[in-house]
Every structure is written in structure tokens, then in C-alpha cells.
């Protein structure tokens, strides 16, 4: 059977671990999708990948101290992520390196330290847990943290929406006219780190960036207005989590990669059929050539 039937969707409500996994992954989608859109608009898509690796050493230390408990992972990952982000920003401002280059240097260092910590004092199984996560193992304290991060993200977007949009469009302009450019930039970095840290147990460091960037990239193929970009990214992220969990239950797949695989499939389909995808752009080019 290639298409999930209604009984598989019923399983999400029948088992407690599936209910927690569903609620946790949907909360992650609510918080990660708008952050991914903002990263895309800032042309910082690869920054998300760098930041997801930057939190690894702190999360590794938290994992060794407290296991897969998200409070330990979140605390260590938040500290490590903020330290890497601040160090990279400082290096970019005080040297001739641009921000991308400084982030690349620091995130590679952080990734090496994290893998070394887990390999030296943990095991290969521990490393797999950190890199790929397990949304089916999410517990009630983890749900509280994930939902809190999603709530903080939405509140921050609501309060700072105008400044965020201006800072994305022209950071130099808002810094020159209001002097608050650094506040919006630092606030965004903190929100991004929080969402990556919250995604650790559910998605792991390698998969978290997929839930953040793939819905945003897919939304960009369907919408132009910023408000509609957010809505489209939320729809793709929520659908990816629901269908990914059902697919993982039906075919006994790892839940995190299954969710990202669904998001990637939606992205590939959108590349072809979306209003700003390959097919539509090809038709437009043909009409222009005919004229």
C-alpha cells in the first residue's frame, strides 16, 4: 500500500507517543517556518545550516550530562549557538572577513568539537541521536520547551514585524534612520538559535535545518507577498510533519528524515508546477519570445 489510509491517521491519536510526536513536530513547524522565510529573504539560507552545526558542541555536553532530555540539550545548544553567532559577528566586524566566511570558520570548528566530545565520551549511537534526533522520543518537558519557543517566535514576529521587514529589505537604511538595526539583527539570531535548539530532539542537528528551509523555499515558489510566504511556509511545514509521521509509522522509517523527505518532495513538485516554478517560467519565456 503506497498511500496511507485513514487507520494510519487514527494511530496518531491512539498512541500517546504518537500524539506527543505530532504536537511537538507541529509546534516546531509553527516556529521554524517563519524563521526559514526570513533567512531566505535575507539570502542567508546557508546560515541556517551553519547555525544548526554551531549548537552541536553545547548540545553534546548537555546530552552527556542529562541524556536526551531537551532542557539539557536546549541549555547547552543555546549557549553554544549564541557564542558562535557572537564570535562570528565580532570577527566579521573587526577583520576583513565577511559574515559568511567567519560563520563558516566557526561552525566547522564547533561541529568538529561536538563530534569529538560525543565520540570521546559517548558512543556512535549517541552521535546518531544528536545528528538525526527522534521525534517519537519527545516527552512532556520537551513539549513544553518546544511550544514555548514557538510562542516566543510568534510573539516576537507580531511585536517587531515592521522592523523585521525593513531590516530584511535594507539593513543599512534602518540602522541609519532609527539606530535599531542591531536590535532586530541580534533578536533574529537569538530566535533562530532558539528554534534550532528546540528542534534538536525531534529532528537532530542535520534534519532541523530541513524543516526550516524547505518549507520556506517551497513557499517562495508559490507566493510573492510576505504575508502569503509565511502562510504557505506554515502549510508546507505542517503538512510535512503530519505526512512524515504517518509515513514513518506505516513504513517503519526514522521520523525526522521522513518529515524532511516529505518536505523535500513537496519542494521538488513545486519546482515544476508552482506559479514561479520551472514550467510556468518556461511558458512565460516562450510567450515573450513569440512576441
PDB file of C-alpha atoms in Angstrom, residues 17-266:
ATOM      1  CA  UNK A  17       3.918   8.726  21.965  1.00  0.00           C
ATOM      2  CA  UNK A  18       2.413   9.475  18.544  1.00  0.00           C
ATOM      3  CA  UNK A  19       0.283  12.281  19.998  1.00  0.00           C
ATOM      4  CA  UNK A  20       3.343  13.848  21.634  1.00  0.00           C
ATOM      5  CA  UNK A  21       5.330  13.442  18.427  1.00  0.00           C
ATOM      6  CA  UNK A  22       2.550  15.094  16.410  1.00  0.00           C
ATOM      7  CA  UNK A  23       2.115  18.025  18.793  1.00  0.00           C
ATOM      8  CA  UNK A  24       5.876  18.519  19.105  1.00  0.00           C
ATOM      9  CA  UNK A  25       6.536  18.420  15.369  1.00  0.00           C
ATOM     10  CA  UNK A  26       3.619  20.763  14.622  1.00  0.00           C
ATOM     11  CA  UNK A  27       4.904  23.228  17.230  1.00  0.00           C
ATOM     12  CA  UNK A  28       8.341  23.069  15.615  1.00  0.00           C
ATOM     13  CA  UNK A  29       6.759  23.745  12.227  1.00  0.00           C
ATOM     14  CA  UNK A  30       4.942  26.803  13.559  1.00  0.00           C
ATOM     15  CA  UNK A  31       8.182  28.309  14.878  1.00  0.00           C
ATOM     16  CA  UNK A  32      10.660  27.174  12.232  1.00  0.00           C
ATOM     17  CA  UNK A  33       8.705  28.078   9.085  1.00  0.00           C
ATOM     18  CA  UNK A  34       8.704  31.898   9.530  1.00  0.00           C
ATOM     19  CA  UNK A  35      12.356  31.853  10.594  1.00  0.00           C
ATOM     20  CA  UNK A  36      13.165  29.990   7.384  1.00  0.00           C
ATOM     21  CA  UNK A  37      11.275  32.589   5.336  1.00  0.00           C
ATOM     22  CA  UNK A  38      13.265  35.403   6.941  1.00  0.00           C
ATOM     23  CA  UNK A  39      16.536  33.566   6.332  1.00  0.00           C
ATOM     24  CA  UNK A  40      15.533  33.115   2.700  1.00  0.00           C
ATOM     25  CA  UNK A  41      14.668  36.802   2.292  1.00  0.00           C
ATOM     26  CA  UNK A  42      17.971  37.800   3.880  1.00  0.00           C
ATOM     27  CA  UNK A  43      19.787  35.474   1.461  1.00  0.00           C
ATOM     28  CA  UNK A  44      21.124  33.633   4.487  1.00  0.00           C
ATOM     29  CA  UNK A  45      19.826  30.146   3.665  1.00  0.00           C
ATOM     30  CA  UNK A  46      23.221  28.536   4.273  1.00  0.00           C
ATOM     31  CA  UNK A  47      23.458  30.421   7.553  1.00  0.00           C
ATOM     32  CA  UNK A  48      20.763  28.082   8.839  1.00  0.00           C
ATOM     33  CA  UNK A  49      22.923  25.067   8.049  1.00  0.00           C
ATOM     34  CA  UNK A  50      25.914  26.695   9.741  1.00  0.00           C
ATOM     35  CA  UNK A  51      23.901  27.587  12.833  1.00  0.00           C
ATOM     36  CA  UNK A  52      22.451  24.081  13.120  1.00  0.00           C
ATOM     37  CA  UNK A  53      26.017  22.755  13.405  1.00  0.00           C
ATOM     38  CA  UNK A  54      27.126  25.559  15.703  1.00  0.00           C
ATOM     39  CA  UNK A  55      24.844  24.390  18.511  1.00  0.00           C
ATOM     40  CA  UNK A  56      26.240  20.837  18.405  1.00  0.00           C
ATOM     41  CA  UNK A  57      29.075  21.129  20.987  1.00  0.00           C
ATOM     42  CA  UNK A  58      26.797  22.658  23.622  1.00  0.00           C
ATOM     43  CA  UNK A  59      24.084  20.106  22.907  1.00  0.00           C
ATOM     44  CA  UNK A  60      26.690  17.324  23.082  1.00  0.00           C
ATOM     45  CA  UNK A  61      27.794  18.452  26.542  1.00  0.00           C
ATOM     46  CA  UNK A  62      24.155  18.729  27.633  1.00  0.00           C
ATOM     47  CA  UNK A  63      23.490  15.268  26.223  1.00  0.00           C
ATOM     48  CA  UNK A  64      26.363  13.720  28.180  1.00  0.00           C
ATOM     49  CA  UNK A  65      25.139  15.378  31.381  1.00  0.00           C
ATOM     50  CA  UNK A  66      21.399  14.873  31.018  1.00  0.00           C
ATOM     51  CA  UNK A  67      20.820  12.414  28.163  1.00  0.00           C
ATOM     52  CA  UNK A  68      18.088  13.123  25.612  1.00  0.00           C
ATOM     53  CA  UNK A  69      16.310  15.492  27.992  1.00  0.00           C
ATOM     54  CA  UNK A  70      15.536  18.577  25.925  1.00  0.00           C
ATOM     55  CA  UNK A  71      16.167  21.051  28.787  1.00  0.00           C
ATOM     56  CA  UNK A  72      19.809  19.882  28.894  1.00  0.00           C
ATOM     57  CA  UNK A  73      20.100  19.893  25.112  1.00  0.00           C
ATOM     58  CA  UNK A  74      18.423  23.290  24.894  1.00  0.00           C
ATOM     59  CA  UNK A  75      20.592  24.919  27.537  1.00  0.00           C
ATOM     60  CA  UNK A  76      23.870  23.695  26.095  1.00  0.00           C
ATOM     61  CA  UNK A  77      22.840  24.276  22.490  1.00  0.00           C
ATOM     62  CA  UNK A  78      21.592  27.807  23.187  1.00  0.00           C
ATOM     63  CA  UNK A  79      24.848  28.823  24.850  1.00  0.00           C
ATOM     64  CA  UNK A  80      26.992  27.294  22.085  1.00  0.00           C
ATOM     65  CA  UNK A  81      24.865  28.736  19.282  1.00  0.00           C
ATOM     66  CA  UNK A  82      24.904  32.250  20.716  1.00  0.00           C
ATOM     67  CA  UNK A  83      28.649  32.093  21.363  1.00  0.00           C
ATOM     68  CA  UNK A  84      29.343  31.043  17.766  1.00  0.00           C
ATOM     69  CA  UNK A  85      26.979  33.680  16.365  1.00  0.00           C
ATOM     70  CA  UNK A  86      28.513  36.457  18.507  1.00  0.00           C
ATOM     71  CA  UNK A  87      32.074  35.335  17.751  1.00  0.00           C
ATOM     72  CA  UNK A  88      31.386  35.210  14.016  1.00  0.00           C
ATOM     73  CA  UNK A  89      29.736  38.638  14.088  1.00  0.00           C
ATOM     74  CA  UNK A  90      32.644  40.114  16.040  1.00  0.00           C
ATOM     75  CA  UNK A  91      35.181  38.625  13.631  1.00  0.00           C
ATOM     76  CA  UNK A  92      33.251  39.974  10.640  1.00  0.00           C
ATOM     77  CA  UNK A  93      33.228  43.492  12.087  1.00  0.00           C
ATOM     78  CA  UNK A  94      36.847  43.580  13.241  1.00  0.00           C
ATOM     79  CA  UNK A  95      38.570  41.841  10.302  1.00  0.00           C
ATOM     80  CA  UNK A  96      38.315  41.828   6.524  1.00  0.00           C
ATOM     81  CA  UNK A  97      36.270  38.608   6.565  1.00  0.00           C
ATOM     82  CA  UNK A  98      32.609  38.882   5.637  1.00  0.00           C
ATOM     83  CA  UNK A  99      29.948  37.328   7.852  1.00  0.00           C
ATOM     84  CA  UNK A 100      29.563  34.194   5.699  1.00  0.00           C
ATOM     85  CA  UNK A 101      33.283  33.416   5.867  1.00  0.00           C
ATOM     86  CA  UNK A 102      33.525  33.992   9.603  1.00  0.00           C
ATOM     87  CA  UNK A 103      30.459  31.821  10.237  1.00  0.00           C
ATOM     88  CA  UNK A 104      31.927  29.053   8.076  1.00  0.00           C
ATOM     89  CA  UNK A 105      35.105  29.027  10.129  1.00  0.00           C
ATOM     90  CA  UNK A 106      33.379  28.998  13.500  1.00  0.00           C
ATOM     91  CA  UNK A 107      30.663  26.490  12.610  1.00  0.00           C
ATOM     92  CA  UNK A 108      33.200  23.998  11.254  1.00  0.00           C
ATOM     93  CA  UNK A 109      35.180  24.364  14.468  1.00  0.00           C
ATOM     94  CA  UNK A 110      32.014  23.891  16.526  1.00  0.00           C
ATOM     95  CA  UNK A 111      30.997  20.828  14.504  1.00  0.00           C
ATOM     96  CA  UNK A 112      34.410  19.226  14.997  1.00  0.00           C
ATOM     97  CA  UNK A 113      34.323  19.915  18.749  1.00  0.00           C
ATOM     98  CA  UNK A 114      30.810  18.483  19.075  1.00  0.00           C
ATOM     99  CA  UNK A 115      31.617  15.283  17.194  1.00  0.00           C
ATOM    100  CA  UNK A 116      34.839  14.925  19.185  1.00  0.00           C
ATOM    101  CA  UNK A 117      33.015  15.283  22.517  1.00  0.00           C
ATOM    102  CA  UNK A 118      30.416  12.653  21.669  1.00  0.00           C
ATOM    103  CA  UNK A 119      32.939  10.290  20.068  1.00  0.00           C
ATOM    104  CA  UNK A 120      35.332  10.545  23.037  1.00  0.00           C
ATOM    105  CA  UNK A 121      32.884  10.345  25.933  1.00  0.00           C
ATOM    106  CA  UNK A 122      29.745   8.996  24.286  1.00  0.00           C
ATOM    107  CA  UNK A 123      29.101   6.405  21.587  1.00  0.00           C
ATOM    108  CA  UNK A 124      28.167   6.145  17.933  1.00  0.00           C
ATOM    109  CA  UNK A 125      24.538   5.670  18.979  1.00  0.00           C
ATOM    110  CA  UNK A 126      24.675   8.929  20.945  1.00  0.00           C
ATOM    111  CA  UNK A 127      26.106  10.717  17.912  1.00  0.00           C
ATOM    112  CA  UNK A 128      23.310   9.395  15.682  1.00  0.00           C
ATOM    113  CA  UNK A 129      20.727  10.644  18.198  1.00  0.00           C
ATOM    114  CA  UNK A 130      22.257  14.125  18.154  1.00  0.00           C
ATOM    115  CA  UNK A 131      22.634  14.284  14.385  1.00  0.00           C
ATOM    116  CA  UNK A 132      19.264  12.818  13.405  1.00  0.00           C
ATOM    117  CA  UNK A 133      17.059  13.076  16.501  1.00  0.00           C
ATOM    118  CA  UNK A 134      13.938  11.097  17.344  1.00  0.00           C
ATOM    119  CA  UNK A 135      10.616  12.896  17.489  1.00  0.00           C
ATOM    120  CA  UNK A 136       8.955   9.715  18.788  1.00  0.00           C
ATOM    121  CA  UNK A 137      11.037  10.013  21.975  1.00  0.00           C
ATOM    122  CA  UNK A 138       9.823  13.520  22.833  1.00  0.00           C
ATOM    123  CA  UNK A 139       8.470  13.835  26.387  1.00  0.00           C
ATOM    124  CA  UNK A 140       6.227  16.312  28.207  1.00  0.00           C
ATOM    125  CA  UNK A 141       9.018  18.708  29.359  1.00  0.00           C
ATOM    126  CA  UNK A 142      10.321  18.732  25.791  1.00  0.00           C
ATOM    127  CA  UNK A 143       6.839  19.563  24.509  1.00  0.00           C
ATOM    128  CA  UNK A 144       6.681  22.477  26.931  1.00  0.00           C
ATOM    129  CA  UNK A 145      10.001  23.867  25.687  1.00  0.00           C
ATOM    130  CA  UNK A 146       9.143  23.395  22.010  1.00  0.00           C
ATOM    131  CA  UNK A 147       5.734  25.045  22.378  1.00  0.00           C
ATOM    132  CA  UNK A 148       7.271  27.884  24.412  1.00  0.00           C
ATOM    133  CA  UNK A 149       9.849  28.567  21.677  1.00  0.00           C
ATOM    134  CA  UNK A 150       7.102  28.571  19.027  1.00  0.00           C
ATOM    135  CA  UNK A 151       5.058  31.003  21.140  1.00  0.00           C
ATOM    136  CA  UNK A 152       8.062  33.296  21.688  1.00  0.00           C
ATOM    137  CA  UNK A 153       8.763  33.262  17.943  1.00  0.00           C
ATOM    138  CA  UNK A 154       5.191  34.266  17.056  1.00  0.00           C
ATOM    139  CA  UNK A 155       5.085  36.971  19.741  1.00  0.00           C
ATOM    140  CA  UNK A 156       8.420  38.385  18.547  1.00  0.00           C
ATOM    141  CA  UNK A 157       7.179  38.436  14.956  1.00  0.00           C
ATOM    142  CA  UNK A 158       3.974  40.205  15.995  1.00  0.00           C
ATOM    143  CA  UNK A 159       5.766  42.860  18.059  1.00  0.00           C
ATOM    144  CA  UNK A 160       8.688  43.516  15.710  1.00  0.00           C
ATOM    145  CA  UNK A 161       7.120  42.769  12.325  1.00  0.00           C
ATOM    146  CA  UNK A 162       7.619  46.189  10.742  1.00  0.00           C
ATOM    147  CA  UNK A 163      11.221  46.485  11.882  1.00  0.00           C
ATOM    148  CA  UNK A 164      11.989  42.913  10.833  1.00  0.00           C
ATOM    149  CA  UNK A 165      10.704  43.541   7.304  1.00  0.00           C
ATOM    150  CA  UNK A 166      12.656  46.788   6.983  1.00  0.00           C
ATOM    151  CA  UNK A 167      15.822  45.174   8.313  1.00  0.00           C
ATOM    152  CA  UNK A 168      15.465  42.316   5.833  1.00  0.00           C
ATOM    153  CA  UNK A 169      14.914  44.701   2.928  1.00  0.00           C
ATOM    154  CA  UNK A 170      17.647  47.225   3.754  1.00  0.00           C
ATOM    155  CA  UNK A 171      19.605  46.768   6.976  1.00  0.00           C
ATOM    156  CA  UNK A 172      21.716  49.857   6.244  1.00  0.00           C
ATOM    157  CA  UNK A 173      18.654  52.079   5.906  1.00  0.00           C
ATOM    158  CA  UNK A 174      17.049  51.069   9.185  1.00  0.00           C
ATOM    159  CA  UNK A 175      20.377  51.362  11.011  1.00  0.00           C
ATOM    160  CA  UNK A 176      20.894  54.881   9.639  1.00  0.00           C
ATOM    161  CA  UNK A 177      17.351  56.144  10.275  1.00  0.00           C
ATOM    162  CA  UNK A 178      16.430  54.517  13.583  1.00  0.00           C
ATOM    163  CA  UNK A 179      19.667  53.194  15.042  1.00  0.00           C
ATOM    164  CA  UNK A 180      17.841  49.953  15.937  1.00  0.00           C
ATOM    165  CA  UNK A 181      19.286  47.730  13.220  1.00  0.00           C
ATOM    166  CA  UNK A 182      21.445  45.798  15.674  1.00  0.00           C
ATOM    167  CA  UNK A 183      18.433  45.113  17.886  1.00  0.00           C
ATOM    168  CA  UNK A 184      16.496  43.467  15.067  1.00  0.00           C
ATOM    169  CA  UNK A 185      19.543  41.550  13.817  1.00  0.00           C
ATOM    170  CA  UNK A 186      20.516  40.214  17.251  1.00  0.00           C
ATOM    171  CA  UNK A 187      16.880  39.432  18.047  1.00  0.00           C
ATOM    172  CA  UNK A 188      16.606  37.429  14.855  1.00  0.00           C
ATOM    173  CA  UNK A 189      19.796  35.485  15.615  1.00  0.00           C
ATOM    174  CA  UNK A 190      18.500  34.638  19.096  1.00  0.00           C
ATOM    175  CA  UNK A 191      15.135  33.485  17.702  1.00  0.00           C
ATOM    176  CA  UNK A 192      16.868  31.357  15.052  1.00  0.00           C
ATOM    177  CA  UNK A 193      19.119  29.730  17.672  1.00  0.00           C
ATOM    178  CA  UNK A 194      16.122  29.023  19.915  1.00  0.00           C
ATOM    179  CA  UNK A 195      14.281  27.261  17.103  1.00  0.00           C
ATOM    180  CA  UNK A 196      17.306  25.173  16.147  1.00  0.00           C
ATOM    181  CA  UNK A 197      17.793  24.157  19.763  1.00  0.00           C
ATOM    182  CA  UNK A 198      14.110  23.269  20.136  1.00  0.00           C
ATOM    183  CA  UNK A 199      14.353  21.090  17.030  1.00  0.00           C
ATOM    184  CA  UNK A 200      17.230  19.011  18.380  1.00  0.00           C
ATOM    185  CA  UNK A 201      15.388  16.119  19.986  1.00  0.00           C
ATOM    186  CA  UNK A 202      12.748  15.919  17.283  1.00  0.00           C
ATOM    187  CA  UNK A 203      14.899  16.389  14.179  1.00  0.00           C
ATOM    188  CA  UNK A 204      18.561  16.352  15.194  1.00  0.00           C
ATOM    189  CA  UNK A 205      21.142  18.860  14.047  1.00  0.00           C
ATOM    190  CA  UNK A 206      21.256  17.618  10.443  1.00  0.00           C
ATOM    191  CA  UNK A 207      17.485  17.442   9.955  1.00  0.00           C
ATOM    192  CA  UNK A 208      16.377  20.598  11.794  1.00  0.00           C
ATOM    193  CA  UNK A 209      17.560  22.887   9.022  1.00  0.00           C
ATOM    194  CA  UNK A 210      15.449  20.892   6.551  1.00  0.00           C
ATOM    195  CA  UNK A 211      12.205  21.658   8.377  1.00  0.00           C
ATOM    196  CA  UNK A 212      13.231  25.310   8.500  1.00  0.00           C
ATOM    197  CA  UNK A 213      14.436  25.926   4.925  1.00  0.00           C
ATOM    198  CA  UNK A 214      12.496  23.510   2.681  1.00  0.00           C
ATOM    199  CA  UNK A 215       9.016  24.929   3.521  1.00  0.00           C
ATOM    200  CA  UNK A 216      10.391  28.459   3.056  1.00  0.00           C
ATOM    201  CA  UNK A 217      11.912  27.601  -0.344  1.00  0.00           C
ATOM    202  CA  UNK A 218       8.684  25.877  -1.388  1.00  0.00           C
ATOM    203  CA  UNK A 219       6.609  28.871  -0.306  1.00  0.00           C
ATOM    204  CA  UNK A 220       8.813  31.167  -2.401  1.00  0.00           C
ATOM    205  CA  UNK A 221       7.695  29.241  -5.487  1.00  0.00           C
ATOM    206  CA  UNK A 222       4.008  29.818  -4.710  1.00  0.00           C
ATOM    207  CA  UNK A 223       3.762  33.332  -3.272  1.00  0.00           C
ATOM    208  CA  UNK A 224       5.213  36.812  -3.587  1.00  0.00           C
ATOM    209  CA  UNK A 225       3.742  38.821  -0.704  1.00  0.00           C
ATOM    210  CA  UNK A 226       5.491  38.358   2.624  1.00  0.00           C
ATOM    211  CA  UNK A 227       2.285  37.529   4.486  1.00  0.00           C
ATOM    212  CA  UNK A 228       1.466  34.813   1.957  1.00  0.00           C
ATOM    213  CA  UNK A 229       5.032  33.499   2.160  1.00  0.00           C
ATOM    214  CA  UNK A 230       4.525  32.927   5.878  1.00  0.00           C
ATOM    215  CA  UNK A 231       1.158  31.229   5.315  1.00  0.00           C
ATOM    216  CA  UNK A 232       2.472  28.981   2.529  1.00  0.00           C
ATOM    217  CA  UNK A 233       5.543  28.017   4.581  1.00  0.00           C
ATOM    218  CA  UNK A 234       3.342  27.127   7.553  1.00  0.00           C
ATOM    219  CA  UNK A 235       1.080  24.979   5.366  1.00  0.00           C
ATOM    220  CA  UNK A 236       4.027  23.093   3.844  1.00  0.00           C
ATOM    221  CA  UNK A 237       5.733  22.618   7.216  1.00  0.00           C
ATOM    222  CA  UNK A 238       2.570  21.381   8.958  1.00  0.00           C
ATOM    223  CA  UNK A 239       1.707  19.033   6.080  1.00  0.00           C
ATOM    224  CA  UNK A 240       5.275  17.706   6.060  1.00  0.00           C
ATOM    225  CA  UNK A 241       5.133  16.909   9.776  1.00  0.00           C
ATOM    226  CA  UNK A 242       1.753  15.179   9.566  1.00  0.00           C
ATOM    227  CA  UNK A 243       2.505  13.139   6.443  1.00  0.00           C
ATOM    228  CA  UNK A 244       6.061  12.414   7.578  1.00  0.00           C
ATOM    229  CA  UNK A 245       4.874  10.947  10.882  1.00  0.00           C
ATOM    230  CA  UNK A 246       2.253   8.840   9.115  1.00  0.00           C
ATOM    231  CA  UNK A 247       4.867   7.601   6.630  1.00  0.00           C
ATOM    232  CA  UNK A 248       7.303   6.763   9.427  1.00  0.00           C
ATOM    233  CA  UNK A 249       4.597   4.786  11.231  1.00  0.00           C
ATOM    234  CA  UNK A 250       3.462   2.923   8.116  1.00  0.00           C
ATOM    235  CA  UNK A 251       6.860   2.019   6.690  1.00  0.00           C
ATOM    236  CA  UNK A 252       8.909   1.945   9.922  1.00  0.00           C
ATOM    237  CA  UNK A 253      11.115   4.893   8.916  1.00  0.00           C
ATOM    238  CA  UNK A 254      13.092   7.291  11.122  1.00  0.00           C
ATOM    239  CA  UNK A 255      10.638  10.076  11.904  1.00  0.00           C
ATOM    240  CA  UNK A 256      12.935  13.102  11.399  1.00  0.00           C
ATOM    241  CA  UNK A 257      14.246  12.086   7.967  1.00  0.00           C
ATOM    242  CA  UNK A 258      10.710  11.063   6.929  1.00  0.00           C
ATOM    243  CA  UNK A 259       9.401  14.553   7.725  1.00  0.00           C
ATOM    244  CA  UNK A 260      12.242  16.206   5.817  1.00  0.00           C
ATOM    245  CA  UNK A 261      11.772  13.767   2.922  1.00  0.00           C
ATOM    246  CA  UNK A 262       8.117  14.805   2.609  1.00  0.00           C
ATOM    247  CA  UNK A 263       9.125  18.479   2.720  1.00  0.00           C
ATOM    248  CA  UNK A 264      11.756  17.812   0.049  1.00  0.00           C
ATOM    249  CA  UNK A 265       9.227  16.010  -2.129  1.00  0.00           C
ATOM    250  CA  UNK A 266       6.820  18.954  -1.895  1.00  0.00           C
TER     251      UNK A 266
END
